[in-house]
CSV table of C-alpha atoms in Angstrom, one decimal:
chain,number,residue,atom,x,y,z
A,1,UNK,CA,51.3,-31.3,6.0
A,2,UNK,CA,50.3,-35.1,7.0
A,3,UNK,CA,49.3,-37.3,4.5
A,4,UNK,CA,45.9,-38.4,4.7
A,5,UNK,CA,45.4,-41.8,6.3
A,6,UNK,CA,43.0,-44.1,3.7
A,7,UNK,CA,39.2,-44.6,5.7
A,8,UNK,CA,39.2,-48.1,6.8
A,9,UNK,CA,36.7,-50.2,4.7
A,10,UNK,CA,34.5,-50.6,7.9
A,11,UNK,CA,33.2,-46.5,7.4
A,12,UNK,CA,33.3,-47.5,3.6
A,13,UNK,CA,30.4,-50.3,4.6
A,14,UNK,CA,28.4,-47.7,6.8
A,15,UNK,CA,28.4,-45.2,4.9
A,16,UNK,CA,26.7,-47.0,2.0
A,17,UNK,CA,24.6,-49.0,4.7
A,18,UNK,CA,23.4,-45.8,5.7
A,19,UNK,CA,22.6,-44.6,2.3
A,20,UNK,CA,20.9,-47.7,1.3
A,21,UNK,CA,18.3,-47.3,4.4
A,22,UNK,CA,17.5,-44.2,4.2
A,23,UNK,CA,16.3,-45.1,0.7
A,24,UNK,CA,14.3,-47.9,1.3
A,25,UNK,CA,12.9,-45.7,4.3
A,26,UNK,CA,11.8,-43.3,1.8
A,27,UNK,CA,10.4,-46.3,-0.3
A,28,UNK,CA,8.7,-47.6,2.5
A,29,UNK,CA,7.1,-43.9,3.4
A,30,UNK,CA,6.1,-43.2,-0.2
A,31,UNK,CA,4.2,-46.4,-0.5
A,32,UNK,CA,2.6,-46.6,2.8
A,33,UNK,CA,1.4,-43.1,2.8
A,34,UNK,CA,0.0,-43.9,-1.5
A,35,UNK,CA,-2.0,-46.9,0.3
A,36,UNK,CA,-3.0,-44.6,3.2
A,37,UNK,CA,-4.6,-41.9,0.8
A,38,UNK,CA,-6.3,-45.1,-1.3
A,39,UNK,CA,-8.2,-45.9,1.5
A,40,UNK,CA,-8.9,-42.4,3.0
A,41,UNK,CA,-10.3,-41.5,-0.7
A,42,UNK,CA,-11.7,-44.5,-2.2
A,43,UNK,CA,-14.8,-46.6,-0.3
A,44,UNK,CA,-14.4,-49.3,-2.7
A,45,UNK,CA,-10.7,-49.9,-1.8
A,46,UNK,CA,-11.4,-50.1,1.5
A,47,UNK,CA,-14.4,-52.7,0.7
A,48,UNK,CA,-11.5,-54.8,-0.7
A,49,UNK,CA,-9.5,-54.4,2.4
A,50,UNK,CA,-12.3,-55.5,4.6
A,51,UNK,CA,-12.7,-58.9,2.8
A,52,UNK,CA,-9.1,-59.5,2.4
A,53,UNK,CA,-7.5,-57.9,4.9
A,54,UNK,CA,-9.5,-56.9,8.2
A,55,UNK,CA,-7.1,-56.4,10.5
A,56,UNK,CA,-5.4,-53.6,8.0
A,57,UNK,CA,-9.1,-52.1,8.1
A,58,UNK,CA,-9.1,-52.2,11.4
A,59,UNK,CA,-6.0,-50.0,12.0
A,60,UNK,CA,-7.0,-47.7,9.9
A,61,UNK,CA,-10.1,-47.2,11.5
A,62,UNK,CA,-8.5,-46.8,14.9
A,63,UNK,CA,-6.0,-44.3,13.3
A,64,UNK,CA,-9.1,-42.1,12.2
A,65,UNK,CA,-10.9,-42.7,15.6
A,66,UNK,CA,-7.6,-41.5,17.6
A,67,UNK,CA,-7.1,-38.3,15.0
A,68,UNK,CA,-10.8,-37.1,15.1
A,69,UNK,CA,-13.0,-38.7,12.5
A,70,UNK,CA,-14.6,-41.3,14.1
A,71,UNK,CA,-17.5,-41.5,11.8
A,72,UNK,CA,-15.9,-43.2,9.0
A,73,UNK,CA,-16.5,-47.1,10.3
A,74,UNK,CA,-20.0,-46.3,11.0
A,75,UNK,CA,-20.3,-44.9,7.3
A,76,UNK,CA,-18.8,-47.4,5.8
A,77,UNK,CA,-20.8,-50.6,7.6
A,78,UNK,CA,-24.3,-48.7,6.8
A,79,UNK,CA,-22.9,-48.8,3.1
A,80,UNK,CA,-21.8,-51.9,2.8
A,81,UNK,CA,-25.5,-53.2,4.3
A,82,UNK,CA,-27.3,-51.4,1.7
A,83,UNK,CA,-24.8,-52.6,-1.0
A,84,UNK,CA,-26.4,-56.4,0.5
A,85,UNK,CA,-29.2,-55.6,0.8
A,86,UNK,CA,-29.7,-54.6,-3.0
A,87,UNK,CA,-28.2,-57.4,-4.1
């Protein structure tokens, strides 16, 4: 029986590179997908994200447009006028 050879610390380093990404991926995934159902549930959050953030908004509107509800926008500006207007 050969004795086993020790792993070179290089394979040491990717291993726990490896490990460490896919974390943060699943960090990342958890915490986009959290902001995506904010804005697909909550008009006032994406009110916020149109005065502070537009181009964010904007994505997300062309991401609904592209998977099949295209109405969203429309709803959303005809809100936000009457919401000014009443004010």
């Amino acid at each position: 029986m050969l004795p086993k050879t020790p792993k070179p610390a290089i394979w040491k380093f990717i291993k726990g590179s490896a490990k460490t990404l896919f974390v943060l991926e699943a960090v990342c995934f958890a915490a986009s997908y959290g902001v995506y159902y904010r804005m697909n549930t909550n008009r006032e959050f994406r009110q916020h994200i149109h005065e502070n953030y537009p181009f964010v908004l904007d994505y997300y509107y062309k991401i609904g447009e592209i998977v099949g509800d295209s109405t969203v926008r429309q709803a959303d500006a005809n809100y936000w006028k009457h919401l000014k207007k009443s004010d």
